Amino acid sequence: MKKLRNSCAAVLLGIMVLCTGISAAAEEQVIVEDDCNDFTNPAIYNLTDGKVANMKTADSAMNFNKFSDGTYASVTDGRMIKEADQNAASEDKSTYIIYYAQEAMASFHVETYYCKKGGTTANDMSFAASSDGVNFTPIPKADVTKTVAETTIDGQVYNEDNWADYFWRQVNFDFNLLPQNTHYLKISFGAKSSKGAYYDLAISKVQIFAAAGIDTRYLEEALKETGALLEEQKDNCGDGDLQYPESAYQALQQAYAEAEAVLKNSDADQTMIDQAAATLTEQTEIFLQLQNHLLPLVDECENFDLLLSYTADNLQISTSDITLGDRNRFARLKEGSAELVYRVTEDVAFIELEAAVRRNQAEIDAGVMAEDMKIFVSADGQQYTELPADTVTVRSIDGGYFDDWVKDTWRRVRYTVFDVPAGTRYVKIVFGAASEEGVYWENHLMKVTLDREKRDSFLRGLSLWKTEESGGVAVTDQIQLQAGGSFVLTGNLTVDPAAAESVMLLAAVMDGDQCCGVTMLRTDENGRFDFREENAIQVPAGLHTPNIRVFLWDGEMQLRPVAADLYVF
């Protein structure tokens, strides 16, 4: 361990030298420059009949201030604007301009004008990069530097601090690390600030740059990110949960040192620089995949930290209130596929997902809803097998599944796999397709549980119903127990919260038909029973045919149908 720490210190010292002794940015040259007065620039890629769809140019004055004598401080600048109102929600996907350059693009500077109305402006421009002009990768808005520029008119400075409603300001966007081999830059308009105000944002200048000479920026960025990772994880090596094997940490240290040596080599050419960046990035990804994930794994879907991978451009953390008591869920951002993958370091024997599903009136009338979540498993993370539908128990936690579903409401749906193929170390979850276009957001993932213990359900999703004969709800499914041992009920069971205070669950230890002991549990304020290991129930010694029966008791006989999800192990 001491040797590992000394090695880490040497690497971190190298990081400091790297950050202080090497220029942070390569020299650049302009390869595209457009003043946006018209559509004649040869770099514009998406021209049709001499113009860009849904766009036009303007050169009218833009007011920055109004004086007491009724005159204005204004600027006149040629610019590209929307041709008409597109009624977009956040990004106007139908209004965009694409620039092409034969040389690889490295960075851009885009100048725009925004008009403030009602204390707000139109949504920001968005940017995407492509190597082929077909498949574009969005550039995260958080990574693009947005600046409200200072504009001086007749000696008066206008900036963000004195920006009032119905006046304009220049807003600049800068980004200095486009993906390698970028030859196409797509600039999409944000949505308007108010109805009919399609003209309140404009593009006035576009500059795109290429690196001059040997481009070391990608290698520098890879070293910066890997160095930060090594520093963050230097005390997190071991065999524990969420730790990294020491051998993996040492291998990444070595990869870092080799990449740093290439960067410092004055004789290194572009091929050597690019190869070093690619190798270090690959080794960093391998290191991240080797993090220990011990079982049981319970993901409450509050972040993406427990995932090996996920569809980054189509999954978000939704925190809206859908009245199911859960404010953190994985949800789709748009139409299209969305999936996520878990990797664990033990064999998985039990899988359970908890989802939220919404249905509108049209779906209810047609008897349809979003497709069920699909579950795939793998031993090596390469070859995945979809679990057949008949091996996945699907049921609602909130009463019915299709029955009595009120329009535009959400219900919790649980997917449970009791028979997981042996050797499973990777679990992939694919969001089911929406029932119709435009409702891609009607299924969310709320919770994922993976466990090493194989659980046998003695209810298997059976709904529990009130029985007049017993004055309560009885479940006749039984499971054989070992006399003299103990068992644990785990999972949860939900009843109508309005009846929560008067409802009890009775777990009866039986010897044949004779009751030998009863454990009583009440619901919480949400009408849910939550079983944990401290609820272990003892089975008396000397029983001939010990078994367990579960009852729900409502003294006032007002218990509504409930759904159970109980396991014994």
Coordinates of C-alpha atoms in Angstrom, one line a residue:
M1 CA 0.0 0.0 0.0
K2 CA 2.9 2.4 0.8
K3 CA 4.4 1.8 -2.6
L4 CA 1.1 2.6 -4.2
R5 CA 0.8 5.9 -2.4
N6 CA 4.3 6.9 -3.3
S7 CA 3.6 6.2 -6.9
C8 CA 0.4 8.2 -6.7
A9 CA 2.3 11.1 -5.3
A10 CA 4.7 11.1 -8.2
V11 CA 1.8 11.1 -10.7
L12 CA 0.1 14.0 -8.9
L13 CA 3.4 15.9 -9.0
G14 CA 3.5 15.3 -12.7
I15 CA 0.0 16.7 -13.0
M16 CA 1.1 19.9 -11.4
V17 CA 4.0 20.2 -13.8
L18 CA 1.7 19.5 -16.7
C19 CA -0.8 22.2 -15.7
T20 CA 1.9 24.8 -15.1
G21 CA 4.5 24.1 -17.7
I22 CA 2.4 23.5 -20.9
S23 CA 0.3 25.9 -22.8
A24 CA -3.5 25.2 -22.3
A25 CA -4.5 26.0 -25.8
A26 CA -3.1 25.4 -29.3
E27 CA -2.8 28.1 -31.9
E28 CA -5.9 28.4 -34.1
Q29 CA -6.8 29.8 -37.5
V30 CA -10.1 30.9 -38.8
I31 CA -11.6 28.5 -41.4
V32 CA -15.2 29.8 -41.4
E33 CA -16.3 33.4 -40.9
D34 CA -19.8 34.6 -41.6
D35 CA -21.2 38.1 -41.0
C36 CA -24.7 36.7 -41.4
N37 CA -25.9 39.5 -43.7
D38 CA -27.2 37.0 -46.2
F39 CA -27.0 33.3 -47.1
T40 CA -24.1 33.5 -49.7
N41 CA -21.3 32.2 -47.5
P42 CA -20.0 29.0 -49.2
A43 CA -19.6 27.3 -45.8
I44 CA -23.4 27.2 -45.3
Y45 CA -24.3 23.5 -45.8
N46 CA -28.1 23.3 -45.6
L47 CA -29.0 25.7 -48.4
T48 CA -32.2 25.2 -50.5
D49 CA -32.8 27.6 -53.4
G50 CA -30.3 30.1 -51.9
K51 CA -31.7 30.2 -48.4
V52 CA -31.9 28.2 -45.1
A53 CA -35.3 26.7 -44.3
N54 CA -37.4 28.8 -41.8
M55 CA -34.8 31.6 -41.7
K56 CA -34.4 35.0 -43.1
T57 CA -32.2 38.0 -42.7
A58 CA -32.8 41.4 -41.1
D59 CA -31.0 44.7 -40.7
S60 CA -33.4 46.9 -38.8
A61 CA -32.2 48.8 -35.7
M62 CA -32.1 47.0 -32.3
N63 CA -32.8 49.3 -29.4
F64 CA -30.5 49.1 -26.3
N65 CA -32.1 51.9 -24.3
K66 CA -34.8 54.7 -24.5
F67 CA -34.1 58.2 -23.4
S68 CA -36.5 60.7 -21.8
D69 CA -36.7 62.7 -25.1
G70 CA -38.1 59.6 -26.9
T71 CA -34.9 58.8 -28.8
Y72 CA -33.1 55.4 -28.6
A73 CA -29.6 54.1 -28.2
S74 CA -29.5 51.4 -30.9
V75 CA -27.3 49.4 -33.2
T76 CA -27.8 48.2 -36.8
D77 CA -26.3 44.9 -37.5
G78 CA -27.1 42.4 -40.3
R79 CA -28.4 39.2 -38.8
M80 CA -30.2 35.9 -39.4
I81 CA -33.6 35.4 -37.6
K82 CA -36.5 33.0 -37.7
E83 CA -38.8 33.4 -40.6
A84 CA -42.0 32.6 -38.6
D85 CA -43.2 31.4 -35.2
Q86 CA -42.3 27.7 -34.9
N87 CA -44.1 27.1 -31.5
A88 CA -41.1 25.2 -30.1
A89 CA -41.1 24.3 -26.4
S90 CA -37.3 24.7 -25.7
E91 CA -35.2 24.1 -28.8
D92 CA -36.6 24.9 -32.2
K93 CA -35.6 21.8 -34.0
S94 CA -36.9 23.0 -37.4
T95 CA -34.8 26.2 -37.4
Y96 CA -31.1 25.7 -37.7
I97 CA -28.1 26.4 -39.9
I98 CA -25.2 24.0 -40.6
Y99 CA -21.7 25.1 -41.5
Y100 CA -19.1 22.8 -43.2
A101 CA -15.4 23.0 -43.4
Q102 CA -12.9 20.6 -45.1
E103 CA -10.5 21.1 -42.3
A104 CA -11.3 19.6 -38.9
M105 CA -13.1 22.2 -36.7
A106 CA -11.5 22.8 -33.3
S107 CA -13.6 25.6 -31.7
F108 CA -16.2 28.3 -32.4
H109 CA -17.3 31.8 -31.5
V110 CA -20.9 32.8 -32.3
E111 CA -22.3 36.3 -31.7
T112 CA -26.1 36.7 -31.3
Y113 CA -28.6 39.3 -30.2
Y114 CA -31.4 38.6 -27.7
C115 CA -34.4 40.8 -26.8
K116 CA -35.7 40.6 -23.2
K117 CA -39.5 40.4 -22.6
G118 CA -41.3 39.8 -19.4
G119 CA -38.1 39.5 -17.6
T120 CA -36.8 36.6 -19.7
T121 CA -35.3 35.9 -23.1
A122 CA -35.6 33.2 -25.7
N123 CA -34.0 29.9 -24.9
D124 CA -30.3 29.7 -25.7
M125 CA -28.9 28.6 -29.0
S126 CA -27.8 25.0 -29.0
F127 CA -24.9 23.4 -30.9
A128 CA -24.1 20.0 -32.3
A129 CA -21.0 18.6 -34.0
S130 CA -20.7 15.9 -36.8
S131 CA -18.1 14.3 -38.9
D132 CA -20.4 13.3 -41.7
G133 CA -23.2 15.9 -41.7
V134 CA -25.8 13.2 -40.8
N135 CA -25.2 12.1 -37.2
F136 CA -24.8 15.0 -34.9
T137 CA -23.6 14.9 -31.3
P138 CA -25.1 17.6 -29.1
I139 CA -22.7 19.8 -27.2
P140 CA -23.9 20.1 -23.6
K141 CA -25.1 23.7 -23.0
A142 CA -23.3 23.7 -19.7
D143 CA -20.0 23.3 -21.6
V144 CA -20.6 26.3 -23.8
T145 CA -19.5 29.6 -22.4
K146 CA -22.3 32.2 -22.7
T147 CA -21.4 35.8 -22.2
V148 CA -23.6 38.9 -22.3
A149 CA -21.2 41.3 -24.1
E150 CA -20.6 44.9 -23.2
T151 CA -21.8 47.3 -26.0
T152 CA -20.8 50.9 -26.0
I153 CA -23.1 53.4 -27.7
D154 CA -22.3 57.1 -27.5
G155 CA -20.0 56.6 -24.5
Q156 CA -22.7 54.6 -22.5
V157 CA -21.9 50.9 -21.7
Y158 CA -24.8 48.5 -22.1
N159 CA -24.5 45.1 -20.5
E160 CA -26.4 42.5 -18.5
D161 CA -26.7 44.7 -15.4
N162 CA -28.7 47.4 -17.1
W163 CA -30.7 45.1 -19.4
A164 CA -34.4 46.0 -19.3
D165 CA -37.5 44.6 -20.9
Y166 CA -38.0 45.2 -24.6
F167 CA -34.4 46.0 -25.2
W168 CA -31.6 44.1 -26.9
R169 CA -28.1 42.9 -25.8
Q170 CA -25.4 41.0 -27.6
V171 CA -24.9 37.5 -26.3
N172 CA -21.8 35.5 -27.3
F173 CA -21.3 31.7 -27.2
D174 CA -17.8 30.1 -27.2
F175 CA -16.6 26.5 -27.2
N176 CA -13.0 25.4 -27.6
L177 CA -12.9 21.6 -27.7
L178 CA -15.1 20.3 -30.5
P179 CA -14.9 16.5 -30.9
Q180 CA -12.1 15.2 -33.1
N181 CA -12.9 15.0 -36.8
T182 CA -15.7 17.6 -36.6
H183 CA -16.4 19.0 -40.1
Y184 CA -20.0 20.1 -39.5
L185 CA -21.4 22.5 -36.9
K186 CA -25.1 22.8 -36.4
I187 CA -26.6 25.9 -34.7
S188 CA -30.2 25.6 -33.6
F189 CA -32.4 28.4 -32.5
G190 CA -33.9 28.3 -29.0
A191 CA -37.6 28.8 -28.5
K192 CA -39.1 32.2 -28.5
S193 CA -39.7 34.1 -25.2
S194 CA -43.3 34.8 -25.9
K195 CA -46.0 34.0 -28.5
G196 CA -45.3 35.6 -31.8
A197 CA -41.9 36.9 -30.8
Y198 CA -40.0 34.6 -33.2
Y199 CA -37.7 37.6 -34.1
D200 CA -36.4 38.2 -30.6
L201 CA -33.2 36.2 -31.1
A202 CA -30.7 36.5 -34.0
I203 CA -27.3 35.2 -35.2
S204 CA -25.0 38.1 -36.2
K205 CA -21.6 36.5 -36.6
V206 CA -20.1 33.0 -36.8
Q207 CA -16.4 32.1 -36.5
I208 CA -15.1 28.6 -36.6
F209 CA -11.5 27.7 -36.0
A210 CA -9.1 24.9 -36.8
A211 CA -5.9 24.1 -34.8
A212 CA -2.7 25.4 -36.3
G213 CA 0.3 23.1 -36.1
I214 CA 0.3 20.1 -33.9
D215 CA -3.0 19.9 -31.9
T216 CA -2.3 18.8 -28.3
R217 CA -5.6 19.9 -26.8
Y218 CA -7.3 16.5 -26.8
L219 CA -4.3 14.9 -25.1
E220 CA -4.1 17.8 -22.6
E221 CA -7.8 17.4 -21.8
A222 CA -7.4 13.6 -21.4
L223 CA -4.5 14.1 -19.0
K224 CA -6.5 16.7 -17.1
E225 CA -9.5 14.4 -16.6
T226 CA -7.5 11.3 -15.8
G227 CA -5.3 13.3 -13.4
A228 CA -8.4 14.5 -11.5
L229 CA -9.7 11.0 -11.4
L230 CA -6.4 9.6 -10.0
E231 CA -6.5 12.3 -7.3
E232 CA -10.1 11.7 -6.5
Q233 CA -9.7 7.9 -6.1
K234 CA -6.2 7.8 -4.5
D235 CA -7.6 6.6 -1.2
N236 CA -10.4 4.5 -2.7
C237 CA -8.5 1.3 -3.6
G238 CA -9.5 -2.1 -2.2
D239 CA -12.0 -4.8 -2.4
G240 CA -14.9 -3.0 -0.8
D241 CA -18.1 -1.8 -2.5
L242 CA -17.5 1.1 -4.9
Q243 CA -13.7 0.8 -4.5
Y244 CA -11.2 0.1 -7.3
P245 CA -8.8 -2.8 -7.4
E246 CA -5.2 -1.5 -6.6
S247 CA -3.9 -3.2 -9.7
A248 CA -6.4 -1.2 -11.8
Y249 CA -5.3 2.0 -10.2
Q250 CA -1.6 1.3 -10.8
A251 CA -2.3 0.4 -14.4
L252 CA -4.1 3.8 -14.9
Q253 CA -1.1 5.6 -13.2
Q254 CA 1.2 3.9 -15.7
A255 CA -1.0 4.9 -18.7
Y256 CA -1.1 8.5 -17.4
A257 CA 2.7 8.6 -17.1
E258 CA 3.2 7.3 -20.7
A259 CA 0.7 9.8 -22.1
E260 CA 2.4 12.6 -20.3
A261 CA 5.8 11.6 -21.7
V262 CA 4.4 11.8 -25.2
L263 CA 3.1 15.3 -24.6
K264 CA 6.5 16.4 -23.3
N265 CA 8.3 14.9 -26.2
S266 CA 9.2 17.8 -28.6
D267 CA 9.6 15.3 -31.4
A268 CA 6.1 13.8 -31.1
D269 CA 4.1 14.2 -34.3
Q270 CA 0.3 14.5 -34.6
T271 CA -0.2 10.8 -35.0
M272 CA 1.7 10.1 -31.8
I273 CA -0.2 12.8 -29.9
D274 CA -3.6 11.5 -31.1
Q275 CA -2.7 7.9 -30.3
A276 CA -1.6 8.8 -26.8
A277 CA -4.9 10.7 -26.2
A278 CA -7.0 7.7 -27.5
T279 CA -5.0 5.2 -25.4
L280 CA -5.3 7.2 -22.2
T281 CA -9.1 7.7 -22.8
E282 CA -9.5 4.0 -23.4
Q283 CA -7.5 3.1 -20.3
T284 CA -9.6 5.5 -18.2
E285 CA -12.8 3.9 -19.4
I286 CA -11.5 0.5 -18.5
F287 CA -10.5 1.7 -15.0
L288 CA -14.0 3.1 -14.4
Q289 CA -15.6 -0.2 -15.5
L290 CA -13.5 -2.1 -12.9
Q291 CA -15.1 -0.4 -9.9
N292 CA -16.5 -2.9 -7.4
H293 CA -20.3 -3.1 -7.3
L294 CA -21.2 -5.5 -4.6
L295 CA -24.6 -6.9 -4.0
P296 CA -27.3 -6.1 -3.0
L297 CA -27.4 -3.1 -5.3
V298 CA -30.3 -0.7 -4.7
D299 CA -30.5 2.3 -7.1
E300 CA -33.1 4.9 -6.1
C301 CA -32.5 6.6 -9.5
E302 CA -31.3 9.9 -7.9
N303 CA -28.2 10.1 -10.2
F304 CA -26.3 8.0 -12.7
D305 CA -23.5 7.1 -10.4
L306 CA -24.2 3.3 -10.1
L307 CA -24.5 2.8 -13.9
L308 CA -21.9 1.4 -16.2
S309 CA -23.4 3.2 -19.1
Y310 CA -26.7 4.9 -20.2
T311 CA -28.2 6.8 -23.2
A312 CA -26.8 10.2 -22.2
D313 CA -28.6 12.2 -24.8
N314 CA -32.1 10.7 -23.9
L315 CA -32.2 10.1 -20.2
Q316 CA -32.6 12.6 -17.4
I317 CA -33.4 12.7 -13.7
S318 CA -37.0 13.7 -13.4
T319 CA -38.0 15.4 -10.2
S320 CA -41.5 16.4 -11.0
D321 CA -44.3 15.5 -8.6
I322 CA -46.4 12.6 -10.0
T323 CA -48.1 11.9 -6.7
L324 CA -46.4 8.6 -6.1
G325 CA -44.1 9.7 -3.3
D326 CA -41.0 9.5 -5.4
R327 CA -39.3 12.7 -6.7
N328 CA -36.3 11.1 -8.5
R329 CA -36.7 8.9 -11.6
F330 CA -35.0 8.0 -14.8
A331 CA -37.0 9.4 -17.7
R332 CA -36.7 9.9 -21.4
L333 CA -36.0 13.4 -22.8
K334 CA -37.4 12.8 -26.3
E335 CA -38.6 10.2 -28.7
G336 CA -36.2 7.3 -29.4
S337 CA -34.5 4.5 -27.6
A338 CA -33.1 4.8 -24.0
E339 CA -31.3 2.2 -22.1
L340 CA -29.0 1.8 -19.1
V341 CA -26.6 -0.9 -17.9
Y342 CA -25.5 -2.1 -14.5
R343 CA -22.3 -4.0 -13.9
V344 CA -21.7 -5.9 -10.6
T345 CA -18.8 -8.0 -9.3
E346 CA -21.0 -10.8 -8.0
D347 CA -23.5 -13.1 -9.8
V348 CA -27.0 -11.7 -9.8
A349 CA -29.8 -14.0 -8.6
F350 CA -32.7 -11.6 -8.3
I351 CA -33.8 -8.5 -10.3
E352 CA -36.5 -6.1 -9.5
L353 CA -37.5 -2.8 -11.2
E354 CA -40.1 -0.3 -10.0
A355 CA -41.5 2.0 -12.7
A356 CA -44.1 4.7 -13.0
V357 CA -46.6 4.5 -15.9
R358 CA -49.1 7.1 -17.0
R359 CA -52.1 6.6 -19.4
N360 CA -54.3 9.2 -21.1
Q361 CA -57.9 8.7 -22.0
A362 CA -57.1 7.6 -25.6
E363 CA -54.8 4.9 -24.3
I364 CA -57.4 3.7 -21.8
D365 CA -60.1 3.6 -24.5
A366 CA -57.8 1.7 -26.8
G367 CA -56.6 -0.6 -24.0
V368 CA -52.9 0.3 -24.6
M369 CA -50.1 1.8 -22.7
A370 CA -46.3 2.2 -23.0
E371 CA -44.5 -1.1 -23.6
D372 CA -43.1 -2.8 -20.6
M373 CA -39.5 -2.3 -19.6
K374 CA -37.2 -4.9 -21.3
I375 CA -34.5 -6.6 -19.3
F376 CA -31.4 -8.1 -20.8
V377 CA -28.6 -10.0 -19.0
S378 CA -25.0 -10.8 -19.8
A379 CA -22.1 -12.6 -18.2
D380 CA -19.4 -10.6 -20.0
G381 CA -21.0 -7.3 -21.1
Q382 CA -20.7 -8.2 -24.7
Q383 CA -23.4 -10.8 -25.5
Y384 CA -26.8 -9.9 -24.0
T385 CA -29.9 -12.1 -23.8
E386 CA -33.3 -10.6 -23.4
L387 CA -35.3 -12.3 -20.6
P388 CA -38.5 -13.7 -22.1
A389 CA -41.7 -12.0 -20.9
D390 CA -42.9 -15.1 -19.2
T391 CA -39.9 -15.0 -16.8
V392 CA -40.7 -11.4 -15.7
T393 CA -43.5 -11.0 -13.2
V394 CA -45.2 -7.6 -14.0
R395 CA -47.9 -6.1 -11.7
S396 CA -49.2 -2.9 -10.4
I397 CA -48.4 -1.8 -6.8
D398 CA -51.4 0.5 -6.7
G399 CA -54.3 -1.8 -7.0
G400 CA -55.2 -2.7 -10.6
Y401 CA -53.3 -2.8 -13.8
F402 CA -55.8 -1.8 -16.4
D403 CA -58.9 -1.9 -14.3
D404 CA -60.1 1.4 -12.9
W405 CA -57.2 3.4 -14.3
V406 CA -58.1 7.1 -14.1
K407 CA -57.0 9.1 -17.1
D408 CA -53.8 11.1 -16.9
T409 CA -52.8 9.5 -13.7
W410 CA -49.6 7.5 -12.8
R411 CA -49.3 4.1 -11.3
R412 CA -46.4 2.2 -10.0
V413 CA -45.6 -1.0 -11.9
R414 CA -43.1 -3.6 -10.6
Y415 CA -41.0 -6.0 -12.7
T416 CA -39.5 -9.0 -10.9
V417 CA -37.2 -11.7 -12.1
F418 CA -37.0 -14.7 -9.8
D419 CA -35.1 -17.0 -12.1
V420 CA -32.0 -15.1 -13.3
P421 CA -29.6 -17.0 -15.6
A422 CA -26.5 -18.2 -13.7
G423 CA -23.4 -16.1 -14.1
T424 CA -25.2 -12.8 -14.7
R425 CA -22.9 -9.8 -14.0
Y426 CA -24.4 -7.2 -16.4
V427 CA -28.1 -6.1 -16.4
K428 CA -29.4 -3.9 -19.2
I429 CA -32.8 -2.1 -18.9
V430 CA -34.4 -0.8 -22.1
F431 CA -37.3 1.6 -21.9
G432 CA -40.4 0.3 -23.6
A433 CA -41.7 2.1 -26.6
A434 CA -44.4 4.7 -26.1
S435 CA -48.0 3.8 -27.1
E436 CA -48.1 6.7 -29.5
E437 CA -45.9 9.5 -30.8
G438 CA -45.5 12.4 -28.4
V439 CA -45.9 10.5 -25.1
Y440 CA -42.4 9.2 -24.8
W441 CA -42.4 10.5 -21.2
E442 CA -45.2 8.2 -19.9
N443 CA -42.9 5.6 -18.4
H444 CA -40.2 6.3 -15.7
L445 CA -37.9 4.1 -13.8
M446 CA -38.1 4.7 -10.0
K447 CA -36.0 2.0 -8.4
V448 CA -33.7 -0.9 -9.4
T449 CA -32.7 -3.8 -7.0
L450 CA -30.2 -6.4 -7.8
D451 CA -29.3 -9.1 -5.3
R452 CA -27.1 -12.1 -4.9
E453 CA -29.8 -14.0 -2.9
K454 CA -32.3 -15.9 -4.9
R455 CA -35.8 -15.0 -3.6
D456 CA -38.8 -17.2 -3.8
S457 CA -42.1 -15.4 -3.9
F458 CA -45.0 -17.2 -2.2
L459 CA -47.4 -14.6 -3.6
R460 CA -45.8 -14.0 -7.1
G461 CA -47.8 -10.8 -7.6
L462 CA -51.1 -12.2 -6.3
S463 CA -53.6 -9.5 -5.4
L464 CA -55.0 -9.8 -1.9
W465 CA -58.8 -9.4 -1.6
K466 CA -61.1 -9.0 1.3
T467 CA -63.0 -12.1 2.4
E468 CA -66.3 -11.7 4.2
E469 CA -65.9 -15.2 5.8
S470 CA -62.8 -14.4 7.8
G471 CA -63.5 -10.7 8.4
G472 CA -60.2 -9.9 6.8
V473 CA -58.0 -10.8 3.9
A474 CA -56.4 -14.2 3.7
V475 CA -53.7 -15.5 1.5
T476 CA -53.7 -19.3 1.3
D477 CA -50.4 -19.6 -0.6
Q478 CA -47.9 -21.3 1.8
I479 CA -44.3 -21.9 1.9
Q480 CA -42.5 -24.6 3.9
L481 CA -40.2 -23.5 6.6
Q482 CA -37.6 -25.2 8.7
A483 CA -38.5 -25.8 12.3
G484 CA -36.3 -24.1 14.8
G485 CA -35.1 -21.5 12.3
S486 CA -36.3 -18.1 11.3
F487 CA -37.4 -16.3 8.2
V488 CA -37.5 -12.7 6.9
L489 CA -40.3 -11.1 4.9
T490 CA -38.8 -8.5 2.6
G491 CA -40.3 -6.1 0.1
N492 CA -43.4 -3.9 0.6
L493 CA -47.2 -4.1 0.5
T494 CA -49.5 -1.1 -0.2
V495 CA -53.1 -0.4 0.9
D496 CA -55.4 2.5 0.5
P497 CA -53.7 5.3 2.7
A498 CA -57.2 6.3 3.9
A499 CA -57.5 3.0 5.6
A500 CA -53.9 2.8 6.7
E501 CA -54.4 3.3 10.4
S502 CA -56.9 0.4 10.7
V503 CA -55.0 -2.1 8.6
M504 CA -52.6 -4.7 10.0
L505 CA -50.6 -7.5 8.4
L506 CA -50.6 -10.7 10.2
A507 CA -47.8 -13.2 9.5
A508 CA -48.8 -16.4 11.0
V509 CA -46.5 -19.4 11.6
M510 CA -48.5 -22.5 11.2
D511 CA -48.0 -26.2 11.9
G512 CA -50.3 -27.7 9.4
D513 CA -53.6 -25.8 10.0
Q514 CA -52.7 -24.9 13.6
C515 CA -51.4 -21.4 14.3
C516 CA -48.3 -21.4 16.5
G517 CA -47.5 -17.7 16.6
V518 CA -48.5 -14.4 14.9
T519 CA -46.4 -11.3 14.1
M520 CA -48.4 -8.1 13.6
L521 CA -47.2 -5.1 11.5
R522 CA -49.0 -1.9 10.8
T523 CA -48.6 0.3 7.8
D524 CA -46.9 3.7 7.7
E525 CA -48.7 6.9 7.0
N526 CA -48.6 6.2 3.2
G527 CA -50.3 2.9 3.6
R528 CA -47.2 0.8 3.0
F529 CA -45.6 -2.0 4.9
D530 CA -41.9 -2.0 4.6
F531 CA -40.2 -5.2 5.7
R532 CA -36.5 -5.3 6.7
E533 CA -34.2 -7.8 8.2
E534 CA -34.9 -6.8 11.7
N535 CA -38.4 -8.3 11.2
A536 CA -37.0 -11.8 11.4
I537 CA -39.8 -14.2 12.6
Q538 CA -38.8 -17.2 14.6
V539 CA -40.2 -20.7 13.8
P540 CA -40.6 -22.8 17.0
A541 CA -38.8 -26.0 17.2
G542 CA -40.7 -29.3 17.1
L543 CA -43.2 -28.4 14.4
H544 CA -44.1 -31.2 12.0
T545 CA -45.2 -29.2 8.9
P546 CA -44.2 -25.6 9.6
N547 CA -45.4 -23.0 7.0
I548 CA -46.3 -19.3 6.8
R549 CA -49.6 -17.7 6.0
V550 CA -50.2 -14.0 5.6
F551 CA -53.4 -12.2 6.4
L552 CA -54.5 -8.6 6.0
W553 CA -56.9 -7.5 8.7
D554 CA -59.3 -4.6 8.6
G555 CA -61.6 -4.4 11.6
E556 CA -64.1 -2.1 9.8
M557 CA -64.3 -4.3 6.7
Q558 CA -63.5 -1.4 4.4
L559 CA -60.3 -2.8 3.0
R560 CA -59.9 -2.1 -0.7
P561 CA -58.1 -4.5 -3.0
V562 CA -54.3 -4.3 -2.5
A563 CA -51.3 -5.8 -4.3
A564 CA -48.6 -7.7 -2.4
D565 CA -44.9 -8.1 -3.1
L566 CA -43.5 -10.3 -0.3
Y567 CA -40.6 -12.7 -0.4
V568 CA -39.3 -15.1 2.1
F569 CA -35.7 -16.3 2.4

